[in-house]
């Protein structure tokens, strides 16, 4: 076994890895179950191999989730090893974040040296959106691990011209496809173009290799989808968010075409929910949102004070009580309940400046983009980059920039479904290009000539972008004001001095005297100090923004770190933005109400009863599954819009005693299940709300108190309407009497 040498490089790398581990793992328990929709699926997956393979949302394998399995397989395995808990299902993402930091170091180092690799690893480790996703059970950072592995093996393939490494790269992308489907293919152009333009072997061989690799990619990518679709629909769960109960349609539809739109109109289908839901109507509210005011304190859900409510409408109707945060930082651009929360493609103005503008995306990913862009240009000039990629440095540059550009354009112009945490896909190429850029610009600075201006110019521009981002939050926290001073002193001032020194010395290298050489060495030491200070000034703000996750609970549906967490209102409420309340998003109610409901359902469960409860949507079922591990039928799938069972099939299950309790109302139930819900209302017995919920008592007390003051009658009426809309007029029905009546006939 090769011994680890404790060089300066390994020590610095160890510090960076430890920093990444702290940001990803420390105080991870405050995140509860993250996204409860996915957390419920993982619990179901731990209960049987069938559920595990098909990524069933519920223990009875009634319906799947809307994603492929690999990322959730890691979570389910972790839950089996460590026991099901919030931390155990978050561990895979946290590990993936640390592994990605190590991988990007090695990939960049092999082409541009240790310093570039270390800087890239550091930048990736402290990128706010990357850290936030590492602390959540969305599977984007697990995808990034496989894409980085694909880049690593592709770089070896391009350098050596070996087909086995190309095939291995395609296998990794194919596995990534089974983590998050077509999102994995965003790195495809970088892999294909880099290999095709490499000159190690003939173009004929390169094309043959690409053809073979493509077949492997398709085979691996579609392996699970074809396996699922080959199973009879009667022997597997319904494929949620598909139009015909097949994974293939899910790939090209919900997780394909719906994710891309350059049109400014939404048309109802372009929007989505956290994790990728279809666009709900206004009556349906948001989706996969575990932060509604009717869900306070439930497992995996923030309380109603607005914990982590990134993307949800503020209680003031969308005017954004954000503690100084920009309009839209907490609720889109003044989004009320009718807006599609989290569908940031439709909420922020598209264009090249979108990621730098004052909106909900601005503090997540931009921190190193100027360094990456200017640094790439400098590196390309220094390496004389052309279409022929005849060495590994040129190949590396092409790989990273072709990964970066399509995704930057996608996030800049797409008005279809995407969410802020998708920006984590940009973090690796930005970090790599920035690390490569700094080292390349430093070499150009030492060489002199006009190219020496790249380094001070890039540092000044990057520092200015940091000051711009900080200015958006200047009224939210005193910490922001301190950061502005530090960025100016540590980043802008040293960069300006670098420019002044460049002018004074004219960067002309002479060998006329030893004194001249000594002066140059002295100046170079000073230059190193100035560049080091500038880099410290560059990393301090994203590091502070990322570090805020250690004490602040993130939103499970919209994981995001950054300056928003530093606002005084966020610190008071434990989340982003001020007090944001979503009235009635179809969830089952507060924790005490949920507990009482569960106790009632379990106490009255009959011997033949298969489903503890029937609800309109998976959104309403998640927390009960997490709490009990018992089957809950989400009649219409995730959004309540799927036609999974017919009325006749439902009647048969009621007749057999498999279904007793049905909760009408809530999110969904308007399109596909309205006939079933109407039948339930006609044939079921209304269960008194006092038996399963404390809200009736609370509402009565509120009404009595309000009605005692005649001057507040209008307010009373408003409050009553609010409660009815808040729970979507939910009502529990008991079908046991109907079932018993059929047995007596």
XYZ file of C-alpha atoms in Angstrom, residues 22-347:
326
model
C -17.818 20.162 8.254
C -20.062 22.169 5.937
C -21.848 19.030 4.728
C -22.153 17.014 7.949
C -22.034 19.330 10.958
C -25.384 19.664 12.744
C -27.026 17.725 9.920
C -29.846 16.628 12.207
C -31.428 20.114 12.049
C -32.506 19.308 8.487
C -34.952 16.670 9.763
C -36.040 14.556 6.768
C -35.253 17.141 4.101
C -37.805 16.753 1.310
C -40.593 14.699 2.905
C -41.879 13.445 -0.460
C -38.572 11.719 -1.150
C -38.097 10.762 2.493
C -41.407 8.884 2.460
C -40.317 7.003 -0.652
C -37.037 5.990 0.991
C -38.936 4.632 4.004
C -41.149 2.634 1.660
C -38.103 1.384 -0.238
C -36.597 -0.045 2.945
C -39.674 -2.215 3.492
C -39.454 -4.552 0.477
C -37.279 -5.287 -2.519
C -40.193 -4.533 -4.829
C -40.499 -1.053 -3.359
C -36.721 -0.667 -3.518
C -36.437 -1.589 -7.181
C -39.418 0.404 -8.441
C -38.790 3.421 -6.114
C -42.305 3.123 -4.751
C -43.587 6.167 -2.936
C -45.798 4.222 -0.505
C -45.271 0.917 1.336
C -48.065 -0.754 -0.672
C -46.331 0.113 -3.964
C -49.384 1.936 -5.270
C -47.397 4.638 -7.091
C -43.740 5.528 -7.697
C -41.994 8.851 -7.304
C -41.162 10.883 -10.416
C -37.430 10.111 -10.472
C -35.222 7.117 -11.367
C -33.839 4.930 -8.588
C -30.054 5.092 -8.187
C -29.802 8.174 -5.966
C -32.562 6.892 -3.710
C -31.055 3.420 -3.640
C -28.053 4.943 -1.856
C -30.382 6.621 0.639
C -32.353 3.442 1.249
C -29.165 1.439 1.773
C -27.926 4.065 4.215
C -31.254 3.886 6.053
C -30.987 0.097 6.294
C -27.437 0.322 7.645
C -27.876 3.163 10.127
C -31.596 2.888 10.761
C -34.225 5.078 9.144
C -33.819 8.681 10.257
C -33.413 12.135 8.807
C -29.636 11.979 9.124
C -29.311 8.520 7.567
C -31.100 9.532 4.383
C -29.053 12.745 4.106
C -25.684 11.029 4.550
C -25.304 9.912 0.894
C -25.656 13.475 -0.393
C -23.213 14.777 2.215
C -20.683 12.086 1.276
C -21.218 12.845 -2.402
C -20.322 16.478 -1.770
C -17.011 15.564 -0.134
C -16.168 13.008 -2.839
C -16.837 15.614 -5.527
C -14.358 17.987 -3.889
C -11.679 15.276 -3.951
C -12.489 14.305 -7.529
C -12.282 17.816 -8.929
C -8.897 18.256 -7.262
C -7.524 15.174 -8.997
C -9.085 15.938 -12.386
C -7.784 19.516 -12.503
C -4.392 18.573 -11.043
C -3.603 15.999 -13.722
C -3.678 18.734 -16.378
C -2.820 22.005 -14.639
C -0.965 21.049 -11.501
C -1.514 20.895 -7.764
C -2.221 24.571 -7.117
C -4.999 24.704 -9.709
C -6.472 21.500 -8.302
C -6.421 22.782 -4.720
C -8.015 26.117 -5.624
C -10.726 24.345 -7.640
C -11.462 21.981 -4.753
C -11.708 24.889 -2.305
C -14.039 26.873 -4.553
C -16.328 23.874 -5.038
C -16.367 23.065 -1.314
C -17.648 26.541 -0.356
C -20.075 27.237 -3.218
C -23.353 27.947 -1.358
C -25.792 25.998 -3.545
C -23.414 23.028 -3.629
C -23.246 22.969 0.172
C -27.021 23.311 0.521
C -27.709 20.403 -1.831
C -25.099 18.323 0.014
C -27.293 18.699 3.111
C -30.523 17.631 1.402
C -32.036 14.412 0.077
C -32.432 15.717 -3.444
C -30.042 13.662 -5.520
C -28.290 16.345 -7.615
C -24.911 16.057 -5.890
C -25.007 12.280 -6.167
C -25.416 12.869 -9.897
C -22.420 15.211 -9.857
C -20.181 12.445 -8.464
C -20.938 10.230 -11.460
C -20.488 13.102 -13.903
C -17.108 13.952 -12.402
C -16.097 10.302 -12.660
C -17.188 10.447 -16.295
C -15.010 13.542 -16.841
C -12.029 11.900 -15.162
C -12.182 8.752 -17.291
C -12.919 10.788 -20.439
C -9.826 12.923 -19.858
C -7.741 9.750 -19.672
C -9.437 8.417 -22.815
C -8.729 11.633 -24.719
C -5.114 11.686 -23.591
C -4.374 8.035 -24.340
C -6.913 7.258 -27.045
C -8.095 4.157 -25.171
C -11.662 3.022 -25.868
C -11.977 1.278 -22.497
C -11.792 4.621 -20.685
C -14.330 6.150 -23.050
C -16.724 3.259 -22.436
C -16.219 3.636 -18.686
C -17.023 7.332 -19.024
C -20.254 6.515 -20.866
C -21.157 3.980 -18.166
C -20.831 6.668 -15.510
C -23.058 9.026 -17.494
C -25.564 6.190 -17.950
C -25.608 5.620 -14.199
C -26.062 9.366 -13.799
C -29.061 9.119 -16.119
C -30.549 6.658 -13.644
C -29.969 9.232 -10.915
C -31.781 12.130 -12.572
C -32.518 11.183 -16.169
C -31.822 13.764 -18.912
C -30.091 16.141 -16.520
C -27.094 13.813 -16.707
C -26.828 14.410 -20.447
C -26.048 18.090 -19.930
C -22.402 17.055 -19.651
C -22.667 15.019 -22.872
C -21.505 17.744 -25.301
C -18.347 18.278 -23.236
C -17.465 14.591 -23.305
C -18.203 14.013 -26.976
C -16.585 17.171 -28.345
C -13.465 16.837 -26.192
C -12.879 13.272 -27.348
C -13.620 14.023 -31.005
C -11.206 16.981 -31.058
C -8.373 15.158 -29.299
C -5.579 14.129 -31.656
C -4.067 11.113 -29.904
C -5.551 8.683 -32.445
C -6.985 9.021 -35.920
C -10.372 10.612 -36.501
C -11.667 7.302 -37.879
C -10.871 5.501 -34.643
C -12.314 8.335 -32.603
C -15.622 8.119 -34.466
C -15.754 4.337 -34.059
C -15.040 4.708 -30.344
C -17.781 7.330 -30.006
C -20.312 5.094 -31.781
C -19.503 2.153 -29.523
C -19.586 4.390 -26.450
C -22.959 5.787 -27.470
C -24.472 2.301 -27.644
C -23.110 1.605 -24.178
C -24.501 4.920 -22.918
C -27.984 4.186 -24.271
C -27.955 0.632 -22.931
C -26.956 1.674 -19.414
C -29.256 4.707 -19.422
C -32.390 2.804 -20.417
C -31.684 -0.428 -18.549
C -33.920 0.353 -15.572
C -36.618 2.053 -17.635
C -36.962 -0.893 -19.996
C -36.947 -3.330 -17.078
C -39.778 -1.466 -15.350
C -41.826 -1.010 -18.506
C -41.487 -4.713 -19.315
C -43.292 -5.607 -16.086
C -47.062 -5.785 -16.296
C -48.716 -2.695 -14.856
C -50.728 -4.950 -12.542
C -47.518 -6.194 -10.905
C -45.788 -2.879 -10.257
C -46.566 0.630 -8.999
C -48.018 3.247 -11.308
C -45.260 5.447 -12.812
C -46.082 8.853 -11.391
C -46.020 11.970 -13.584
C -46.198 9.896 -16.766
C -49.157 10.096 -19.105
C -49.280 6.387 -19.952
C -47.796 4.603 -16.919
C -44.355 4.067 -18.495
C -40.900 5.262 -17.524
C -40.072 5.992 -21.162
C -42.835 8.596 -21.316
C -41.664 10.031 -17.990
C -38.212 10.493 -19.531
C -39.328 12.400 -22.624
C -42.278 14.197 -21.022
C -42.225 15.303 -17.422
C -38.451 14.937 -16.984
C -37.672 15.955 -20.560
C -39.731 18.415 -22.598
C -41.219 20.101 -19.527
C -37.731 21.039 -18.355
C -36.914 23.204 -21.340
C -38.687 26.308 -22.532
C -37.437 29.546 -24.009
C -40.938 31.003 -24.074
C -42.073 33.535 -21.517
C -45.503 31.940 -21.228
C -46.088 29.023 -18.955
C -49.229 27.364 -20.311
C -49.614 25.447 -17.130
C -47.213 22.686 -17.935
C -43.919 24.441 -17.897
C -43.982 25.078 -14.214
C -43.067 22.624 -11.610
C -42.787 21.857 -8.011
C -39.826 21.282 -5.798
C -38.292 18.133 -7.087
C -40.078 18.369 -10.345
C -43.807 18.461 -10.152
C -46.166 19.445 -12.912
C -47.754 22.817 -12.773
C -50.618 22.884 -10.306
C -53.604 25.100 -10.663
C -54.205 27.879 -8.187
C -56.570 25.706 -6.212
C -53.907 23.072 -5.886
C -51.335 25.398 -4.452
C -47.680 24.469 -4.465
C -46.250 21.052 -4.747
C -43.638 19.010 -2.934
C -43.495 21.918 -0.588
C -43.004 20.768 2.952
C -43.139 24.186 4.455
C -46.787 25.173 4.439
C -48.380 26.803 7.420
C -50.704 23.854 7.735
C -47.760 21.564 8.171
C -45.860 23.158 10.928
C -43.553 20.968 12.880
C -44.329 17.810 10.955
C -41.443 15.432 10.314
C -39.194 16.938 7.702
C -41.202 20.145 7.465
C -40.380 23.663 8.611
C -42.768 25.386 10.986
C -45.176 28.009 9.871
C -42.952 30.898 10.846
C -41.358 30.571 7.467
C -38.406 28.351 8.168
C -36.559 27.981 4.959
C -39.503 29.085 2.837
C -37.424 29.826 -0.211
C -39.766 30.144 -3.113
C -43.009 30.448 -1.171
C -45.192 33.558 -1.150
C -44.805 35.845 1.833
C -47.765 36.309 4.095
C -48.058 39.920 3.003
C -49.163 38.864 -0.423
C -45.773 38.595 -1.950
C -44.240 41.949 -1.090
C -41.371 40.087 0.469
C -40.769 40.741 4.130
C -37.287 39.500 3.661
C -35.251 41.476 6.104
C -33.702 43.465 3.339
C -33.442 40.666 0.831
C -34.247 41.467 -2.767
C -37.748 41.201 -4.080
C -38.244 37.606 -5.041
C -35.646 36.256 -2.673
C -38.269 34.518 -0.693
C -41.234 34.393 -2.936
C -40.356 34.792 -6.521
C -41.228 38.206 -7.847
C -44.054 39.075 -5.588
C -45.564 35.657 -6.110
C -48.942 35.035 -4.571
C -50.506 31.626 -4.178
C -51.332 31.438 -7.844
C -47.695 31.553 -8.835
C -45.778 28.359 -9.322
C -43.406 28.384 -6.424
C -39.956 27.119 -7.215
C -40.351 27.281 -10.992
C -37.652 29.886 -11.206
C -37.465 29.742 -14.982
C -40.752 31.619 -15.046
C -40.183 33.829 -12.000
